[in-house]
mmCIF file of C-alpha atoms and ligand atoms in Angstrom:
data_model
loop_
_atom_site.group_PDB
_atom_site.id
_atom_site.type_symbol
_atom_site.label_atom_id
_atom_site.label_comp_id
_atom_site.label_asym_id
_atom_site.label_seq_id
_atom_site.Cartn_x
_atom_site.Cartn_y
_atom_site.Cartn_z
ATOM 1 C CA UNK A 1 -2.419 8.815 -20.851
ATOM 2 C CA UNK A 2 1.187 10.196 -21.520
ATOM 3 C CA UNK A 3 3.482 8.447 -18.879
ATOM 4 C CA UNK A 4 6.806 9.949 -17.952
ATOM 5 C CA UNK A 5 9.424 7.901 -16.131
ATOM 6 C CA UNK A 6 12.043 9.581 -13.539
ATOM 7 C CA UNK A 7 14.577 7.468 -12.280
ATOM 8 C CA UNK A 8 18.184 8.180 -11.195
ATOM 9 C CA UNK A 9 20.871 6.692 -8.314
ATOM 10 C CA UNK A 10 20.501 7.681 -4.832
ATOM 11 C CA UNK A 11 20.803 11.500 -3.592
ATOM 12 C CA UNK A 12 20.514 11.888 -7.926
ATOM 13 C CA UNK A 13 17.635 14.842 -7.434
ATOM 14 C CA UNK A 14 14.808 12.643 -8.872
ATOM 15 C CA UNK A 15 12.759 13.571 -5.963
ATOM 16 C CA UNK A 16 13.484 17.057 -6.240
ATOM 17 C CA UNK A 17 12.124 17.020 -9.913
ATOM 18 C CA UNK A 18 9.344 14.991 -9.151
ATOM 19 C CA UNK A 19 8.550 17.916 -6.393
ATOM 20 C CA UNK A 20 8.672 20.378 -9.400
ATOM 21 C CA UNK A 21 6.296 18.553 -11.318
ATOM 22 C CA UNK A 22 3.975 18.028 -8.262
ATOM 23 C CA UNK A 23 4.039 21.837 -7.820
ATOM 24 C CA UNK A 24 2.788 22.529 -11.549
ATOM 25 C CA UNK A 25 0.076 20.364 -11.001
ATOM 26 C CA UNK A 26 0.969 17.216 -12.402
ATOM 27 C CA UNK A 27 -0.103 13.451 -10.847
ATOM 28 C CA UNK A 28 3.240 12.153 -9.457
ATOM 29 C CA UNK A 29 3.293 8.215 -8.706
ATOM 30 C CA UNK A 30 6.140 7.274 -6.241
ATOM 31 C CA UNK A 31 6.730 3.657 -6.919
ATOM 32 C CA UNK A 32 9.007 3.252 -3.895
ATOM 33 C CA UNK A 33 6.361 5.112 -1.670
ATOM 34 C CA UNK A 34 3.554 2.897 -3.180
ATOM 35 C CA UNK A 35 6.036 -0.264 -2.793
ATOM 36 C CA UNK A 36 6.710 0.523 0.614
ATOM 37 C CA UNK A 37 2.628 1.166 1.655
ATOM 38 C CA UNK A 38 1.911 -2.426 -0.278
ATOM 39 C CA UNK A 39 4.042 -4.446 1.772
ATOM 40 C CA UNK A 40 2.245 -2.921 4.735
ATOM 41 C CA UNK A 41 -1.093 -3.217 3.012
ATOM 42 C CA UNK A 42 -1.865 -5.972 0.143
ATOM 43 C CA UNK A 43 -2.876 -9.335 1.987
ATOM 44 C CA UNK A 44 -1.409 -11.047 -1.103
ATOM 45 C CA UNK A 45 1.879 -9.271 -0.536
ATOM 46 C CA UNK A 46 2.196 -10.343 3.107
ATOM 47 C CA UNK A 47 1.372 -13.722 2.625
ATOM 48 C CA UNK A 48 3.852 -14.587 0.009
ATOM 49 C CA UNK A 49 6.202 -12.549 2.176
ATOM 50 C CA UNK A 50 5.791 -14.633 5.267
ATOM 51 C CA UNK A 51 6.051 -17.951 2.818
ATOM 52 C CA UNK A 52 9.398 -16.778 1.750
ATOM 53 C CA UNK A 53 11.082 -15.244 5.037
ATOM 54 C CA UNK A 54 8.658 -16.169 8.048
ATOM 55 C CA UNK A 55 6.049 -14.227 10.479
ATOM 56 C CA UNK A 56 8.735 -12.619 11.928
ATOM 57 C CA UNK A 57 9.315 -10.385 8.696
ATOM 58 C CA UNK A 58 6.220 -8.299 10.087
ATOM 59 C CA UNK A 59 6.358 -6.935 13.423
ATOM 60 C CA UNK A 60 3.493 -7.321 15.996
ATOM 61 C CA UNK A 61 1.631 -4.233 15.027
ATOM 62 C CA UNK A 62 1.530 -6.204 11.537
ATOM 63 C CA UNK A 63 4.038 -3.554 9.140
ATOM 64 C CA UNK A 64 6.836 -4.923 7.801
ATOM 65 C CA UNK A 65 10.045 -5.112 10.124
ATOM 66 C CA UNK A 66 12.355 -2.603 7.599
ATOM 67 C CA UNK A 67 15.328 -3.749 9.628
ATOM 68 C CA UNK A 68 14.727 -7.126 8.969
ATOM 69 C CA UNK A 69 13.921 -6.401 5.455
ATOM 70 C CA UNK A 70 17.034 -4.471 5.045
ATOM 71 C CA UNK A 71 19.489 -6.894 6.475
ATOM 72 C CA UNK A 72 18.166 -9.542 4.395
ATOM 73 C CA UNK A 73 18.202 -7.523 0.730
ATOM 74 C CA UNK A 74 21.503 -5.984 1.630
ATOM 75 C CA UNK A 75 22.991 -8.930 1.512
ATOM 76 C CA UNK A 76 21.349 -10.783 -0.994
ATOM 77 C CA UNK A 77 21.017 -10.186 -4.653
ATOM 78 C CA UNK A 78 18.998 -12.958 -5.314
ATOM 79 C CA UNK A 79 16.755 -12.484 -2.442
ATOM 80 C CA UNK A 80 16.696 -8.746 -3.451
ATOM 81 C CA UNK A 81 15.254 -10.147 -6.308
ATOM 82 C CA UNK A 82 12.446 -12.192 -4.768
ATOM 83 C CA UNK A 83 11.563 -9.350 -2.928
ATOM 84 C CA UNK A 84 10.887 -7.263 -5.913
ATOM 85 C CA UNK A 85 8.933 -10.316 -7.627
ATOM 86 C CA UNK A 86 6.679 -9.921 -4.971
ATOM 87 C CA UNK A 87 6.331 -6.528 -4.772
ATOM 88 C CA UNK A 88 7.006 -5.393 -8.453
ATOM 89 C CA UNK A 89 3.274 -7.154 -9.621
ATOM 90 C CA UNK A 90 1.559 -4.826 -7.300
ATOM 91 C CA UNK A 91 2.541 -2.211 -7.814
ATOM 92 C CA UNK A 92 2.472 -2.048 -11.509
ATOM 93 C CA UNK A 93 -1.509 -2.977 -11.166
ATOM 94 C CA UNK A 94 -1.985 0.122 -8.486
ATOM 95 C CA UNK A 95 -0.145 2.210 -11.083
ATOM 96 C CA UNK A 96 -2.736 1.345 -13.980
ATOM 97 C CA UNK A 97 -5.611 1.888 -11.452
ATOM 98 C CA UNK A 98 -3.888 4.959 -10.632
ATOM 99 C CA UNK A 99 -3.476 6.336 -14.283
ATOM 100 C CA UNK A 100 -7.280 5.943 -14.613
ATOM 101 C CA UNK A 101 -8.372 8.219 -11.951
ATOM 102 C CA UNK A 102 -5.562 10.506 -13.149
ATOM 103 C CA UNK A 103 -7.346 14.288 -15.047
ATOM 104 C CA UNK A 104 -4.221 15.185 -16.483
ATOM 105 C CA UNK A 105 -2.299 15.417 -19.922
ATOM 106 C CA UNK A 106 0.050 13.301 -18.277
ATOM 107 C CA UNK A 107 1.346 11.311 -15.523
ATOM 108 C CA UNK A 108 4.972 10.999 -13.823
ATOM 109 C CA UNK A 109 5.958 7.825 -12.384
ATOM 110 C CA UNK A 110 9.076 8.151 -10.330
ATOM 111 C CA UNK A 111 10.950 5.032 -9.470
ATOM 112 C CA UNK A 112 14.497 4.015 -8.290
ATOM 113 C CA UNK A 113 14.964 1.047 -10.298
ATOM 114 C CA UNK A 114 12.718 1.989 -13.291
ATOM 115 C CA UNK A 115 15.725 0.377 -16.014
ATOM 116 C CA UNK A 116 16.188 -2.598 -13.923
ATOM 117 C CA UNK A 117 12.169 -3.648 -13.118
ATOM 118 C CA UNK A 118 12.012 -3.684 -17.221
ATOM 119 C CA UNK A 119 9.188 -1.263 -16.102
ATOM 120 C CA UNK A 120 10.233 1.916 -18.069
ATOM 121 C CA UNK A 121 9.139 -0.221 -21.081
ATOM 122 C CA UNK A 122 5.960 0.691 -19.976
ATOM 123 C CA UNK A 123 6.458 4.509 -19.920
ATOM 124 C CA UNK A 124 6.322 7.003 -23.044
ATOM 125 C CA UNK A 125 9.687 8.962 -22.105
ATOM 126 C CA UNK A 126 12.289 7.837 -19.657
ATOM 127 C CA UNK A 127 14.420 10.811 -17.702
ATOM 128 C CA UNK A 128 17.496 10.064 -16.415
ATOM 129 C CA UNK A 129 18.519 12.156 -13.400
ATOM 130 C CA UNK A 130 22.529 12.278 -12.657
ATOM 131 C CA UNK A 131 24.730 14.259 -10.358
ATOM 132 C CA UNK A 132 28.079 13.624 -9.707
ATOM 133 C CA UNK A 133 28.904 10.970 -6.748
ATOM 134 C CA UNK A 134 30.569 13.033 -4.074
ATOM 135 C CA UNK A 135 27.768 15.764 -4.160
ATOM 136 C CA UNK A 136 25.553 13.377 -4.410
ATOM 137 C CA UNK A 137 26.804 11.679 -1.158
ATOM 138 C CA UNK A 138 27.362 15.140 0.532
ATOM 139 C CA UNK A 139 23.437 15.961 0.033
ATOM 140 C CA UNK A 140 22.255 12.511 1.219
ATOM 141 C CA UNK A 141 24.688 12.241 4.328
ATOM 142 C CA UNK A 142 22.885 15.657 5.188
ATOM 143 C CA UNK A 143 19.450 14.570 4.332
ATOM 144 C CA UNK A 144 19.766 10.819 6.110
ATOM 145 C CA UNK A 145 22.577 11.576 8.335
ATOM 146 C CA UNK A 146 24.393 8.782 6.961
ATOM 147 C CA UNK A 147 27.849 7.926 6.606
ATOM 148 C CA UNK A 148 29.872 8.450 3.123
ATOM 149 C CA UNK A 149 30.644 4.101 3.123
ATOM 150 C CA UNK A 150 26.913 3.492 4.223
ATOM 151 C CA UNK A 151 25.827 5.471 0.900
ATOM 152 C CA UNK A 152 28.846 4.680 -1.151
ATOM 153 C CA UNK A 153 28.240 0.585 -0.599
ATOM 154 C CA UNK A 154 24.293 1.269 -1.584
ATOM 155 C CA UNK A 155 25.412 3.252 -5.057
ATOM 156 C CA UNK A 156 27.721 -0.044 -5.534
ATOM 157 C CA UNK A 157 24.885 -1.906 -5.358
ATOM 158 C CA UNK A 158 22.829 0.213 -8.251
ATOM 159 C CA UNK A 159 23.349 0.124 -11.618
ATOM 160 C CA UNK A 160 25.788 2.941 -13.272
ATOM 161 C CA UNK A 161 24.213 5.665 -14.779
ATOM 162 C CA UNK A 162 25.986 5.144 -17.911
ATOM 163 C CA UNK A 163 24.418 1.974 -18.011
ATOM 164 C CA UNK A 164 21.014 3.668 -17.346
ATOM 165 C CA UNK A 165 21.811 6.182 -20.043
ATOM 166 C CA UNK A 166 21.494 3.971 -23.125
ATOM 167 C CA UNK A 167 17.601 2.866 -21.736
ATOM 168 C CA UNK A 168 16.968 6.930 -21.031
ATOM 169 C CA UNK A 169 15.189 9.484 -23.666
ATOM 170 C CA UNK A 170 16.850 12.012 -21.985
ATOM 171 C CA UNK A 171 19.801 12.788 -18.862
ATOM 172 C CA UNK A 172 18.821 15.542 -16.978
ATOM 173 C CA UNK A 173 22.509 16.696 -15.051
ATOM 174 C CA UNK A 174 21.097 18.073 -11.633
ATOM 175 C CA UNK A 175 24.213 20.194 -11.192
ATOM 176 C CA UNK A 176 22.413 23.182 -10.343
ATOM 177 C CA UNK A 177 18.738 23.260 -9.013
ATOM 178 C CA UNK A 178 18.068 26.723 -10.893
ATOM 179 C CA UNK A 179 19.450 25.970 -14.040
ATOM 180 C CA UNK A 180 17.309 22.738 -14.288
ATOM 181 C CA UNK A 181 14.250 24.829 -14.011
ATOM 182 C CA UNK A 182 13.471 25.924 -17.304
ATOM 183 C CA UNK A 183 14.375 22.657 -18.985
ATOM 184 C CA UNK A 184 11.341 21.523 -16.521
ATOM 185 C CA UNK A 185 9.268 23.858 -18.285
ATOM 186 C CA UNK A 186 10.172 22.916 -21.857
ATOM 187 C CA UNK A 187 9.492 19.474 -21.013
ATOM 188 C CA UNK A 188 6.139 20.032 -19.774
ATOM 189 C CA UNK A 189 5.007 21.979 -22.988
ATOM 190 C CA UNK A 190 6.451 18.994 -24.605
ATOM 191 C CA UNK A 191 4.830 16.329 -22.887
ATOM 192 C CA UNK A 192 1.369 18.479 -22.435
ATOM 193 C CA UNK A 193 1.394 18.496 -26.376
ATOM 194 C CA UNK A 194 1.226 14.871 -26.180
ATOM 195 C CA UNK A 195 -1.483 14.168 -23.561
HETATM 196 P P1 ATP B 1 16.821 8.809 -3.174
HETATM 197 O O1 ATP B 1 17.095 7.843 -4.265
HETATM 198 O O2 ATP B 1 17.725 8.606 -2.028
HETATM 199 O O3 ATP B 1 15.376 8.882 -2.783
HETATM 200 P P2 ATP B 1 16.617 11.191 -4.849
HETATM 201 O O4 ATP B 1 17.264 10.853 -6.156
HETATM 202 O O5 ATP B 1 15.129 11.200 -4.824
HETATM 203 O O6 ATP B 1 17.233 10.283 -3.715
HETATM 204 P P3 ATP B 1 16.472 13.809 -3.651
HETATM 205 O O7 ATP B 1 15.845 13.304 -2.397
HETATM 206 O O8 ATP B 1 15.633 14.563 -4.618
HETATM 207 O O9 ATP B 1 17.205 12.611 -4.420
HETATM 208 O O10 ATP B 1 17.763 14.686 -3.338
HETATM 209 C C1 ATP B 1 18.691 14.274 -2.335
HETATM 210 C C2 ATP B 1 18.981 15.466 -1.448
HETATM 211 O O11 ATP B 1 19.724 16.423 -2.199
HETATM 212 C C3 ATP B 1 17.736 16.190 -0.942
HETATM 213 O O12 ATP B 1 17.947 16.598 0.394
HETATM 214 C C4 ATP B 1 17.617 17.405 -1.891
HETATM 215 O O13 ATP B 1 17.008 18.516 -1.273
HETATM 216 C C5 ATP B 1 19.065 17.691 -2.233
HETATM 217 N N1 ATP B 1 19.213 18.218 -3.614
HETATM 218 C C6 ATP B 1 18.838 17.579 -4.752
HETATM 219 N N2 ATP B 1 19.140 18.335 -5.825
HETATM 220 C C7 ATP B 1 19.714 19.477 -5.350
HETATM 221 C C8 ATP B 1 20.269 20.638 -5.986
HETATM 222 N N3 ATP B 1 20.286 20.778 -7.310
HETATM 223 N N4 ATP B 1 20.769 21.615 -5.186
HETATM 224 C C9 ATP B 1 20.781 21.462 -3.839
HETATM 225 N N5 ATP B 1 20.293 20.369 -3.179
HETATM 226 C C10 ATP B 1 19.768 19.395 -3.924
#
């Protein structure tokens, strides 16, 4: 199976492509969706979860306390890091599993840290979305109705797209949603060819 990775920096679009590919009928995998359902879900997860930051790291209707979460990775590189080492296993198995049930000439795996999990090794092409900073902030204080310094301190925290850029097949510039269509649709013959 053909596997196509989308990643980009917060408010980049990548979610707004993945939406277009969903619409033409191809399987999209949301890693941080499927990340965020596994920490709720996988008995394996929570255990090593409550080794490494107590019971209290789950709330009493047993899904994980995102505050808590939060305040501990925001702060933390290294325990950032644990976090994903936990996590990051999981997911990748759920993803194979996934591809198998998948009827498709290929799959898109969208994930936010695809270049820094090593995990776009694994994929076929790797897509780059980028739009520049301050729209990107002005779309994502209207979608999350958060503050310019809340999103500018999380973009600090990601790595720069020109670093991203020399791991990506290809930088798709979401400037302008209409424009990006038909490159959409060029890409799709392209990767349909290869499934
Ligand atoms: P995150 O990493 O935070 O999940 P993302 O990269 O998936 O973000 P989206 O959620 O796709 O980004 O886009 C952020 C917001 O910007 C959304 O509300 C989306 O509708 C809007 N948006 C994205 N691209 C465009 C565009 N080209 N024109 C207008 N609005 C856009």
């Amino acid at each position: 199976m053909y596997k196509v990775g989308i990643t980009g920096g917060i408010g980049s679009g990548k979610t707004t492509i993945c939406n277009f590919f969903k619409t033409i009928g191809i399987p999209v995998f949301s890693a941080d969706l499927e990340a965020k359902r596994i920490l709720n879900e996988s008995s394996q997860v929570r255990s090593q979860m409550i080794f490494h930051f107590g019971k209290d790291i789950y709330l009493s209707n047993h899904t994980i306390d995102r505050k808590k979460l939060a305040g501990i990775i925001f702060n933390s590189p290294s325990l950032l890091e644990k976090v994903n080492s936990i996590i990051h296993p999981e997911v990748r198995k759920f993803f194979f599993e996934w591809c198998n049930r998948q009827n498709s000439a290929y799959v898109v795996h969208e994930a936010a840290i695809l270049f820094e999990s090593g995990f776009y090794e694994m994929m076929d092409f790797n897509i780059l979305v980028t739009a520049p900073e301050e729209q990107r902030i002005e779309w994502v204080m209207k979608r999350d109705n958060s503050t310019a310094e809340q999103i500018k301190e999380r973009i600090s925290m990601q790595w720069p797209d020109e670093k991203k850029n020399q791991l990506a097949n290809m930088t798709i510039d979401n400037n302008n949603r209409e424009l990006i269509v038909p490159t959409l649709l060029e890409l799709d013959k392209k990767f349909r060819l290869h499934g």
